[in-house]
mmCIF file of C-alpha atoms in Angstrom:
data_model
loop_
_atom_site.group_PDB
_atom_site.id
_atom_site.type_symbol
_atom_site.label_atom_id
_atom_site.label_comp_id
_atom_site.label_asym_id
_atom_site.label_seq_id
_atom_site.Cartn_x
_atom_site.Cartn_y
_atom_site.Cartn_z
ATOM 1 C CA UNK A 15 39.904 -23.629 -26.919
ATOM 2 C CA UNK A 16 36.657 -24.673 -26.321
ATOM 3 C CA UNK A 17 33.799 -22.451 -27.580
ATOM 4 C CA UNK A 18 30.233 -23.228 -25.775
ATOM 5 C CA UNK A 19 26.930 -20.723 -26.482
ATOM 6 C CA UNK A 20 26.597 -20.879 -22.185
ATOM 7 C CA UNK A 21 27.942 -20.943 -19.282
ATOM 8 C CA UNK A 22 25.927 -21.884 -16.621
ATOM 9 C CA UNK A 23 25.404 -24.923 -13.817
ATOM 10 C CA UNK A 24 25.081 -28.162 -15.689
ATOM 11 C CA UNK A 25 21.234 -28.940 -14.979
ATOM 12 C CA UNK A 26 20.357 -25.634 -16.052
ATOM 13 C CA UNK A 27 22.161 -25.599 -19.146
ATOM 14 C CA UNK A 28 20.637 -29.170 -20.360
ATOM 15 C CA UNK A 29 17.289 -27.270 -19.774
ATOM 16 C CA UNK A 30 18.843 -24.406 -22.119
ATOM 17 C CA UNK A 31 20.921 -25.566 -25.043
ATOM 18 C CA UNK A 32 19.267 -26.112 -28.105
ATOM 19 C CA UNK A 33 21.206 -29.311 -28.243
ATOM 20 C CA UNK A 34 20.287 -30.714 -24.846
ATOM 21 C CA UNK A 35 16.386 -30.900 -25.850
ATOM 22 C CA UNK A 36 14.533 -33.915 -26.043
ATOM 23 C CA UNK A 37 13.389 -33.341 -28.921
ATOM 24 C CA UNK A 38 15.647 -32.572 -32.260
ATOM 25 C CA UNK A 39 13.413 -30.028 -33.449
ATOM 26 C CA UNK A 40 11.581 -27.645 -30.726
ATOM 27 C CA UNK A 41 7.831 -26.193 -32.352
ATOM 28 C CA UNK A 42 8.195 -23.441 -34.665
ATOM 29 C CA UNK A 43 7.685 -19.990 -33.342
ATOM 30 C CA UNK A 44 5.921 -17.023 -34.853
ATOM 31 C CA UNK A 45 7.204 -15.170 -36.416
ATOM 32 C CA UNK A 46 10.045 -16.767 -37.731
ATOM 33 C CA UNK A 47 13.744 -16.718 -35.777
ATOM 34 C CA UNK A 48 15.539 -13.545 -37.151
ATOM 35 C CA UNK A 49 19.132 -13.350 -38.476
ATOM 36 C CA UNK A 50 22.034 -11.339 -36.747
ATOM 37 C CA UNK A 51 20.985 -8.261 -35.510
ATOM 38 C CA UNK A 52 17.952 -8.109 -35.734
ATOM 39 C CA UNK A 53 14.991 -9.207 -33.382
ATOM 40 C CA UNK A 54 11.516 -10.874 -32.619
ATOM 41 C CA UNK A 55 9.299 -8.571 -30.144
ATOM 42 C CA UNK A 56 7.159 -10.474 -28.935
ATOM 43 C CA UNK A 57 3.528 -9.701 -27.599
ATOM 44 C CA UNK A 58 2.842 -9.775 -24.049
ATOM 45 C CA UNK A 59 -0.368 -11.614 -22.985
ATOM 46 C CA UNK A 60 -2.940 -12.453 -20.606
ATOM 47 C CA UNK A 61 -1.187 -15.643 -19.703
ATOM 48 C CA UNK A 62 2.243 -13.566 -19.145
ATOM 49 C CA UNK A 63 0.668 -11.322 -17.792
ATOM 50 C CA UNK A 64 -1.468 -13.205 -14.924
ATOM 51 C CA UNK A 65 2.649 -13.963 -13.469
ATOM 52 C CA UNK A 66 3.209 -12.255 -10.819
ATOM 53 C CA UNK A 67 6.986 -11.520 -9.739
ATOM 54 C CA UNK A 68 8.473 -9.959 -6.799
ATOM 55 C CA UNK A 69 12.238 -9.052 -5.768
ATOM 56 C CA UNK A 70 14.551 -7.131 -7.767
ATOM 57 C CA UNK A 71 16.591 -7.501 -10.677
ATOM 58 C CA UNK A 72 19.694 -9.355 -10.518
ATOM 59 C CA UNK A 73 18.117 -11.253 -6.712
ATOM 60 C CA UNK A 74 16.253 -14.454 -7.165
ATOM 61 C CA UNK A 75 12.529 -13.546 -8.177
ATOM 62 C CA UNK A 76 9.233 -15.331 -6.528
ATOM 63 C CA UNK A 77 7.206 -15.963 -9.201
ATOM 64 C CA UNK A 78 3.292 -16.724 -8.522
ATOM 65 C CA UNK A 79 0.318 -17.728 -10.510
ATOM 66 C CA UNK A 80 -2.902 -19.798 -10.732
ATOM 67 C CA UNK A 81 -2.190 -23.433 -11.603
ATOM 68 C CA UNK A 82 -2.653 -24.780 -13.544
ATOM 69 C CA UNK A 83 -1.869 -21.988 -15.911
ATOM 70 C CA UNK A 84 -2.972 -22.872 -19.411
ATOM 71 C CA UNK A 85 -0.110 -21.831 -21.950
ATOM 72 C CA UNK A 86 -1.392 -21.914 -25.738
ATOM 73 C CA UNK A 87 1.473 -19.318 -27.004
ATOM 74 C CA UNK A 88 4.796 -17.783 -26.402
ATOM 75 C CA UNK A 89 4.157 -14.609 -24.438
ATOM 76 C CA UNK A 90 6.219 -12.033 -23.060
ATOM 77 C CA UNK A 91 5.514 -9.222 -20.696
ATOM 78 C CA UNK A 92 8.252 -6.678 -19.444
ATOM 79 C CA UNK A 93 8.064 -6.307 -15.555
ATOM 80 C CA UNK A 94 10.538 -3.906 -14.877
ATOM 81 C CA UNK A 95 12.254 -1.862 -18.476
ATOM 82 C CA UNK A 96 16.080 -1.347 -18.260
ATOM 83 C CA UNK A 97 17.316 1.480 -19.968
ATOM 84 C CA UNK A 98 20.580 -0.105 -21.828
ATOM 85 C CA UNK A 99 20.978 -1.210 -25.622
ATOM 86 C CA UNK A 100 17.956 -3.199 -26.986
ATOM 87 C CA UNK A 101 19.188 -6.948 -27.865
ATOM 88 C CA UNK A 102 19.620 -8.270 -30.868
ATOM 89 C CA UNK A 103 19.575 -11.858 -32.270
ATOM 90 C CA UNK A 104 23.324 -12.737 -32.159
ATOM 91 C CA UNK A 105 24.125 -11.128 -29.374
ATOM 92 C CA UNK A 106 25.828 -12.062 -26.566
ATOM 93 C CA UNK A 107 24.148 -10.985 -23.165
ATOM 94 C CA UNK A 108 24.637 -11.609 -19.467
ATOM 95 C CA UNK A 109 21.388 -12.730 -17.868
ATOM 96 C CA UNK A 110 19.937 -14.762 -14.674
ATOM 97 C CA UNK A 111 17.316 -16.649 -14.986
ATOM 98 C CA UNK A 112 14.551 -18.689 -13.509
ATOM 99 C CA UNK A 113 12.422 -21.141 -14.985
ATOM 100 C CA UNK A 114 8.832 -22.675 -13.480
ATOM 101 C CA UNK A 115 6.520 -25.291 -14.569
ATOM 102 C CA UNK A 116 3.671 -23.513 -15.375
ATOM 103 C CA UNK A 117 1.136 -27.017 -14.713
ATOM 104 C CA UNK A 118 2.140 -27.172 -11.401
ATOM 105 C CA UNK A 119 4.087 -23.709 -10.217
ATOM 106 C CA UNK A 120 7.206 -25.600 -9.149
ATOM 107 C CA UNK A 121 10.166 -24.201 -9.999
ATOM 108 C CA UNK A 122 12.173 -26.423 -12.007
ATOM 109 C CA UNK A 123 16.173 -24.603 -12.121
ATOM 110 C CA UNK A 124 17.657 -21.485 -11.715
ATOM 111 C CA UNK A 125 20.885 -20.024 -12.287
ATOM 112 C CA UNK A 126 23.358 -18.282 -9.216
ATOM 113 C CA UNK A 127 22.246 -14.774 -8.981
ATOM 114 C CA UNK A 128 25.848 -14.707 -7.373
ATOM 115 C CA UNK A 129 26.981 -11.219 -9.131
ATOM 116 C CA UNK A 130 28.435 -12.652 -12.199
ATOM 117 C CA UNK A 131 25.987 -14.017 -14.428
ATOM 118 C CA UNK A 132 25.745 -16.545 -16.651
ATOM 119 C CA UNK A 133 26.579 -15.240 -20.599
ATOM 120 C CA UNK A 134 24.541 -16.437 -23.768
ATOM 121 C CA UNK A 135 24.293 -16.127 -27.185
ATOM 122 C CA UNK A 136 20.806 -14.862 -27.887
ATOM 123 C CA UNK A 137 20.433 -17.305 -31.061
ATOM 124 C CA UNK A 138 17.807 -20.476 -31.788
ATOM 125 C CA UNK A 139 20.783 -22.289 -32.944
ATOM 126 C CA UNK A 140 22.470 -21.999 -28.932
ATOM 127 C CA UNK A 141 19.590 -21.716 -26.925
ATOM 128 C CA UNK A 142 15.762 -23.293 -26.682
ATOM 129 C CA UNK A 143 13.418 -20.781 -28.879
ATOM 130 C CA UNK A 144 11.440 -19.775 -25.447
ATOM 131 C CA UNK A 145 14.453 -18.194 -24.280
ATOM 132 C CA UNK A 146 15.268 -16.440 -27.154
ATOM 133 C CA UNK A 147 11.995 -15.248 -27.215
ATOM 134 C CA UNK A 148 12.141 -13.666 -23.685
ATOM 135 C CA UNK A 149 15.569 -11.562 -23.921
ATOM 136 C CA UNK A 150 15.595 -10.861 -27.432
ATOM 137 C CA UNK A 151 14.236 -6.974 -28.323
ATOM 138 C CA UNK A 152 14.426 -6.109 -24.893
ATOM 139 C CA UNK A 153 17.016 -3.236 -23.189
ATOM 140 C CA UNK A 154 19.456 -4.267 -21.028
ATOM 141 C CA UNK A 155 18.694 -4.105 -17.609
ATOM 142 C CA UNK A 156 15.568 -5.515 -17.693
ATOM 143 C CA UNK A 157 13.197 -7.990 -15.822
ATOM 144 C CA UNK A 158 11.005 -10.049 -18.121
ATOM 145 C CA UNK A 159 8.836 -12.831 -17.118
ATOM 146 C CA UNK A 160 7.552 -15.241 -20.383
ATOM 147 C CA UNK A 161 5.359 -18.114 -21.003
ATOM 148 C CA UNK A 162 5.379 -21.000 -23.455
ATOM 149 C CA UNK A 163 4.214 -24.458 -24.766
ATOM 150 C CA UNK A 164 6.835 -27.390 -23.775
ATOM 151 C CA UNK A 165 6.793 -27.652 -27.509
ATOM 152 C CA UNK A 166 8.289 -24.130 -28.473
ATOM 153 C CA UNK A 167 11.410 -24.737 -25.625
ATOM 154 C CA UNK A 168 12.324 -28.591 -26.441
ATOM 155 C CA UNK A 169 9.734 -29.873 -28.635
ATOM 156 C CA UNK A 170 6.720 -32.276 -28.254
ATOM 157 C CA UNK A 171 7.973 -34.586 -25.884
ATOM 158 C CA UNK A 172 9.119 -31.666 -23.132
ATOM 159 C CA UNK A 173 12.770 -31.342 -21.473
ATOM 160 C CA UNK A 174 14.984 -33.852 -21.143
ATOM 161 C CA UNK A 175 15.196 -34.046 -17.794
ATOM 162 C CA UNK A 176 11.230 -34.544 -17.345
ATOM 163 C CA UNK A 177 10.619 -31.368 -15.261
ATOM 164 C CA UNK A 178 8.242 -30.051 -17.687
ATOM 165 C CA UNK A 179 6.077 -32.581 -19.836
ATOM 166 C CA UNK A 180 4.802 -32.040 -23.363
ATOM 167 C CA UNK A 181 1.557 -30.819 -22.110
ATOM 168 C CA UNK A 182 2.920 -28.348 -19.547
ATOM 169 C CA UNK A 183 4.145 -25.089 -20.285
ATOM 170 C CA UNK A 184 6.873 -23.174 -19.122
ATOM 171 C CA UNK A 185 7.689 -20.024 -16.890
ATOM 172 C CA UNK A 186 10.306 -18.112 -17.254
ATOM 173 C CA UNK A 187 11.665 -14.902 -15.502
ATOM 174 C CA UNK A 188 14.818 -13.364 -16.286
ATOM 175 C CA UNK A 189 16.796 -10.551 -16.188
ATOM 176 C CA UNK A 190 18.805 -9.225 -18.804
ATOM 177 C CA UNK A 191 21.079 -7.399 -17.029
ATOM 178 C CA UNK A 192 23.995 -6.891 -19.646
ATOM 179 C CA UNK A 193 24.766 -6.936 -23.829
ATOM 180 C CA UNK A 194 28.283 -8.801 -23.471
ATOM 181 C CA UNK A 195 31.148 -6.238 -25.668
ATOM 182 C CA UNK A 196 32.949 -7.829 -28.323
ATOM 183 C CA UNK A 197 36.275 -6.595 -26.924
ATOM 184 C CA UNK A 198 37.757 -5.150 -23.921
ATOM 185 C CA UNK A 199 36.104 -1.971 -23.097
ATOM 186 C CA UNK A 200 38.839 -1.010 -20.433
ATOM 187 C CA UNK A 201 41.600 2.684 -20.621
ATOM 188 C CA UNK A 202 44.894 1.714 -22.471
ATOM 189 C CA UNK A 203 48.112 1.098 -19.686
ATOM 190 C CA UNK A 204 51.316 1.416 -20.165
ATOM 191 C CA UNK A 205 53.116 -2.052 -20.365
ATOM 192 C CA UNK A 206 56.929 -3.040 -19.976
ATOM 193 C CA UNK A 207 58.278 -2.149 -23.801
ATOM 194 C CA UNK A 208 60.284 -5.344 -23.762
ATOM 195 C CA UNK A 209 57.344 -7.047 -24.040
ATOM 196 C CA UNK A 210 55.881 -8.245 -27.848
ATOM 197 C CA UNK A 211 54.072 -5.142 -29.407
ATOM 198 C CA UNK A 212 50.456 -5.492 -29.840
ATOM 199 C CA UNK A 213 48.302 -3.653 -33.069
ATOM 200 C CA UNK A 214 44.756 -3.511 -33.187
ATOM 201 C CA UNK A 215 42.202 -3.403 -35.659
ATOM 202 C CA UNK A 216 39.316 -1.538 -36.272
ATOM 203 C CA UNK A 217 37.534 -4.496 -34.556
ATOM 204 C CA UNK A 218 39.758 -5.200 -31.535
ATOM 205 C CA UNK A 219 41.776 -7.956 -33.192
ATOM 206 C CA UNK A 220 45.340 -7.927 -32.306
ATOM 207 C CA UNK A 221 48.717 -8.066 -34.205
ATOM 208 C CA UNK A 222 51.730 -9.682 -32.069
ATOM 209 C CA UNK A 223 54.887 -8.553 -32.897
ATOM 210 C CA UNK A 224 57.658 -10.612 -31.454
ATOM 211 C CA UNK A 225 61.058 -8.657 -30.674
ATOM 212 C CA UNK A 226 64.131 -10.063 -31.424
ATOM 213 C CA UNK A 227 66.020 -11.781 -29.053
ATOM 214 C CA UNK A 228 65.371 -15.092 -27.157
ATOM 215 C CA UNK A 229 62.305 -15.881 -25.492
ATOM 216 C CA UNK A 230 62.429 -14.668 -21.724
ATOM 217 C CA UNK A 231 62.623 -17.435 -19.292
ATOM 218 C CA UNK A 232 59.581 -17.034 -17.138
ATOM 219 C CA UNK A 233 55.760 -15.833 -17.412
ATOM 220 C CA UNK A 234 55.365 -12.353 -18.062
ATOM 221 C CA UNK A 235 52.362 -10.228 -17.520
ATOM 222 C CA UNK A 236 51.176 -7.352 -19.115
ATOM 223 C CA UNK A 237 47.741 -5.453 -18.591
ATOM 224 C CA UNK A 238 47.338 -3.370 -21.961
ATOM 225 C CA UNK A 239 43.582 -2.159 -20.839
ATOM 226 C CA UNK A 240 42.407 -1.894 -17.579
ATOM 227 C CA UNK A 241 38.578 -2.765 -17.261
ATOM 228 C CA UNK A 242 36.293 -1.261 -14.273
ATOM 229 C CA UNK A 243 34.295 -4.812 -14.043
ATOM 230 C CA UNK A 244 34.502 -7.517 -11.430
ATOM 231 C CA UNK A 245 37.218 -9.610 -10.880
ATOM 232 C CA UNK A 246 37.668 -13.102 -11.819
ATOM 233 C CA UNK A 247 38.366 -15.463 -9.082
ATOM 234 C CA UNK A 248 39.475 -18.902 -10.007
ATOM 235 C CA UNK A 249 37.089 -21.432 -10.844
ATOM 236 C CA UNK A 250 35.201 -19.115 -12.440
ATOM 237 C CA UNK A 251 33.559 -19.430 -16.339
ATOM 238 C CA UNK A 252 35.103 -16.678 -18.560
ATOM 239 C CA UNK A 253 34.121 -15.147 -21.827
ATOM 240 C CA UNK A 254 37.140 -14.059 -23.952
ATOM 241 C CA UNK A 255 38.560 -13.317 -27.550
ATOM 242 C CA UNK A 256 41.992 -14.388 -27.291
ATOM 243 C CA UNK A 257 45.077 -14.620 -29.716
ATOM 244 C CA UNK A 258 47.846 -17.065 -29.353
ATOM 245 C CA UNK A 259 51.533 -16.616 -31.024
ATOM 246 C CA UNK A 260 54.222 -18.970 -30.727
ATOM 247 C CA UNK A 261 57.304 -16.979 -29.764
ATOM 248 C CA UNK A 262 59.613 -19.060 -32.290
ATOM 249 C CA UNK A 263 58.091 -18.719 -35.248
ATOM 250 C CA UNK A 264 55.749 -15.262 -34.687
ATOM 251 C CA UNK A 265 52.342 -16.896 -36.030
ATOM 252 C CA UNK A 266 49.497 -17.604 -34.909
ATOM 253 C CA UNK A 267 48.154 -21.123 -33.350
ATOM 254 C CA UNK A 268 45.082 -20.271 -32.179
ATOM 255 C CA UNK A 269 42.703 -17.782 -31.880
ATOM 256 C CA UNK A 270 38.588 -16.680 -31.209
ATOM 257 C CA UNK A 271 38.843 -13.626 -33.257
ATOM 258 C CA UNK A 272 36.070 -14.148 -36.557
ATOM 259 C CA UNK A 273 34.452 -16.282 -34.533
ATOM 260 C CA UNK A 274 32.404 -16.660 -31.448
ATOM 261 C CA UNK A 275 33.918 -15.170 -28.321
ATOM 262 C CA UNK A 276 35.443 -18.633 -26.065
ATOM 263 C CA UNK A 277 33.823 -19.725 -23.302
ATOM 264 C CA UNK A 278 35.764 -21.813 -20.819
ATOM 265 C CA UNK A 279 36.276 -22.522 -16.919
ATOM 266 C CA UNK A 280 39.712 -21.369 -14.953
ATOM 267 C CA UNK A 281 40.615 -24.677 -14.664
ATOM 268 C CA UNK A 282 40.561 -26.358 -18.459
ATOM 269 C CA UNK A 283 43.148 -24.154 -20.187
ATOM 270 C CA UNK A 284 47.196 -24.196 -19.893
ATOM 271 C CA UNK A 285 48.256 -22.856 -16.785
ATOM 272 C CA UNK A 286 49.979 -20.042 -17.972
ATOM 273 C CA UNK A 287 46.425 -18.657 -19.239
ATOM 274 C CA UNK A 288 44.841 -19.188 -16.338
ATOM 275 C CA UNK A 289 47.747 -16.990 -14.617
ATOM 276 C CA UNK A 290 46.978 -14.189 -17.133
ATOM 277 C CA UNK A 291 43.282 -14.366 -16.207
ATOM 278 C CA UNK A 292 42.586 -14.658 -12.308
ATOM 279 C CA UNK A 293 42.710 -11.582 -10.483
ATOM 280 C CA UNK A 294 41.915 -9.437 -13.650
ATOM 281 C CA UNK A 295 39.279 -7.566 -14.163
ATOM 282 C CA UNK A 296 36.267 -7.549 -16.881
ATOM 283 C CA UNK A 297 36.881 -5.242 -19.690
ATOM 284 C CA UNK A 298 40.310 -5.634 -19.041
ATOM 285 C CA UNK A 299 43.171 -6.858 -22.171
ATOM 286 C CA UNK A 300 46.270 -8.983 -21.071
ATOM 287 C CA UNK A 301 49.288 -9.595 -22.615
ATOM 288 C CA UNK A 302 51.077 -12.920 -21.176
ATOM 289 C CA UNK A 303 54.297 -14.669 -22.388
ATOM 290 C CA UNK A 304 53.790 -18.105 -21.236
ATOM 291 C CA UNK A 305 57.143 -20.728 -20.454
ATOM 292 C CA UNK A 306 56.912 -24.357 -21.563
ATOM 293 C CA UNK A 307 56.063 -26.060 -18.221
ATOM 294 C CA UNK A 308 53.061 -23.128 -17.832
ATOM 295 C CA UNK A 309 52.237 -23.903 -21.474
ATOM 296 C CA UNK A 310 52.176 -27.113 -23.057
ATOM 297 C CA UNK A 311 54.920 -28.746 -21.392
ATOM 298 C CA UNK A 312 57.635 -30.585 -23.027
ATOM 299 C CA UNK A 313 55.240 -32.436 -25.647
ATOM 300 C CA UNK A 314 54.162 -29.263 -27.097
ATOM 301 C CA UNK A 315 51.049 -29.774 -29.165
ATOM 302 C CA UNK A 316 51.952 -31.236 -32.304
ATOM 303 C CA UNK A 317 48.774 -30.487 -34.157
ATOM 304 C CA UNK A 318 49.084 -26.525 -33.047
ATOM 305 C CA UNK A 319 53.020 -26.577 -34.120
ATOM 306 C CA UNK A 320 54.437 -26.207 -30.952
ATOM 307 C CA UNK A 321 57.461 -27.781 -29.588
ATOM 308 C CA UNK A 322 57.985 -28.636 -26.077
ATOM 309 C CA UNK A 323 60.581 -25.560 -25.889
ATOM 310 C CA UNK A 324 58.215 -23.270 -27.397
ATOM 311 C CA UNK A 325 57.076 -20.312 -25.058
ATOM 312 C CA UNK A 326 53.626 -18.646 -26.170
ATOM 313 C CA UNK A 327 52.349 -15.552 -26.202
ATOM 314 C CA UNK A 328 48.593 -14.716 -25.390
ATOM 315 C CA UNK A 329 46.392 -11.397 -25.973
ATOM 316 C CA UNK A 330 43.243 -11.818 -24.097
ATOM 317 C CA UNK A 331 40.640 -9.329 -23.865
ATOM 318 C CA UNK A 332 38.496 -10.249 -21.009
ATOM 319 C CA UNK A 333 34.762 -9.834 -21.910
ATOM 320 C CA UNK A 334 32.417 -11.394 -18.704
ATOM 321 C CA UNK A 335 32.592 -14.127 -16.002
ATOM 322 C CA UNK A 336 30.381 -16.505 -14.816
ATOM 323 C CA UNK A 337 30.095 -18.154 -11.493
#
């Protein structure tokens, strides 16, 4: 499975991933980038502070201010205060968000504000500094509009796609409207006992235990917590930790646990998972025993171990989705 630090439409993510900036190394900010768990607060300003922003949280903003506005520092000032957990650096958070040129006022990209937004990892090593700067230290369910040099979002030569030149600053307003769990969150259901037993850790990760017998014939679904979130529709961008056990020999192939949670559309997964995920809802864990032709088909996956007659079985706790 692919893991990706967001999930977002593609011009806006180019303008967000640390990767996708122009330059290799974006200005240094002050203070320093913290480590897990920790934060940056930063200062609010006069140049933050001369944004003004209308609408409410989680709705497109308007976003108005003298041009051009002269951006020397990152700034951040807190429009409206949620009154959720505080983020951290490392965390994983679902936001919207809407970014200006602050030369010229135009706004350059913004992301749906469709009910199911986009999920980051707050971390300089996933996104551009500016944006870490503006959702970092901040409690969730807030609006927060923040300012900063070209040079502390993509470095000295601006973003990649020209929008915002190295002499321009940038404008940001977003909301922080969530701190993404680390497993599902959802009430423990009772599941058909013929399917494999599932364990869990004092961290959500699962143990699989196969039963004896052969491998039933068609895909099975199990819901072993039910989440109150929204549901995902298909072609939607989900945030999971997942587990995968081939039937036939009861180990593991694959799996997000001890790492980052996986990030992935509907679409670019087996078929089988995709089955286990549309029409569930967020918070929720699933239990699926996947077939070969909703699997990997009859060329298995050589470099996973599994034959074309294997049949699978994935534990998916459902964290957020994107669309």
């Amino acid at each position: 499975m692919r893991v990706r630090s967001v999930i977002a439409p593609a011009a806006l993510t180019a303008l967000l991933l640390t990767g996708c900036s122009s330059s290799a190394e974006p200005a240094a900010t002050e203070p320093s980038a913290p480590s897990a768990g920790t934060c940056v607060d930063t200062a609010s300003g006069a140049a933050s502070e001369s944004v003004a922003v209308e609408g409410s949280r989680g709705d497109a903003p308007t976003a108005t201010f003298e041009t051009p506005l002269d951006v020397e520092k990152t700034e951040r000032t807190i429009v409206s205060e949620g009154d959720g957990e505080e983020t951290a650096h490392g965390d994983w958070a679902g936001i919207e968000v809407t970014l200006y040129n602050a030369a010229t006022g135009e706004k350059v990209q913004s992301s749906s504000y469709a009910g199911a937004p986009m999920q980051v990892m707050i971390a300089d090593d996933a996104l551009i500094p500016a944006l870490v700067r503006a959702i970092e230290c901040v409690p969730a369910g807030s609006r927060v509009v923040s300012v900063s040099p070209a040079a502390d979002a993509w470095g000295e030569e601006g973003s990649s796609d020209g929008a915002i030149g190295p002499g321009d600053g940038v404008v940001i307003v977003a909301d922080v409207l969530s701190i993404t769990p680390e497993k599902a969150t959802g009430e423990p259901q009772d599941v058909d006992p013929a399917l494999p037993a599932v364990t869990l850790d004092k961290t959500g990760a699962p143990t699989v235990t196969i039963p004896d017998g052969e491998a039933p014939a068609d895909f099975q679904l199990g819901v072993l917590k039910k989440g109150d979130g929204i549901t995902v529709e298909d072609g939607d961008s989900v945030t999971v930790q997942y587990q995968g056990v081939n039937w036939r020999t009861g180990e593991v192939f694959d799996q997000s646990w001890g790492d980052a949670p996986a990030q992935f559309g509907t679409g670019q997964v087996i078929a089988g998972f995709t089955k286990a995920l549309v029409g569930q809802t967020v918070g929720s864990q699933v239990i699926a025993v996947i077939p070969p032709e909703d699997g990997y088909g009859a060329q298995g996956s050589e470099s996973a171990g599994i034959k074309g007659t294997d049949t699978l079985v994935f534990v998916v706790d459902i964290l957020a989705t994107s669309r």
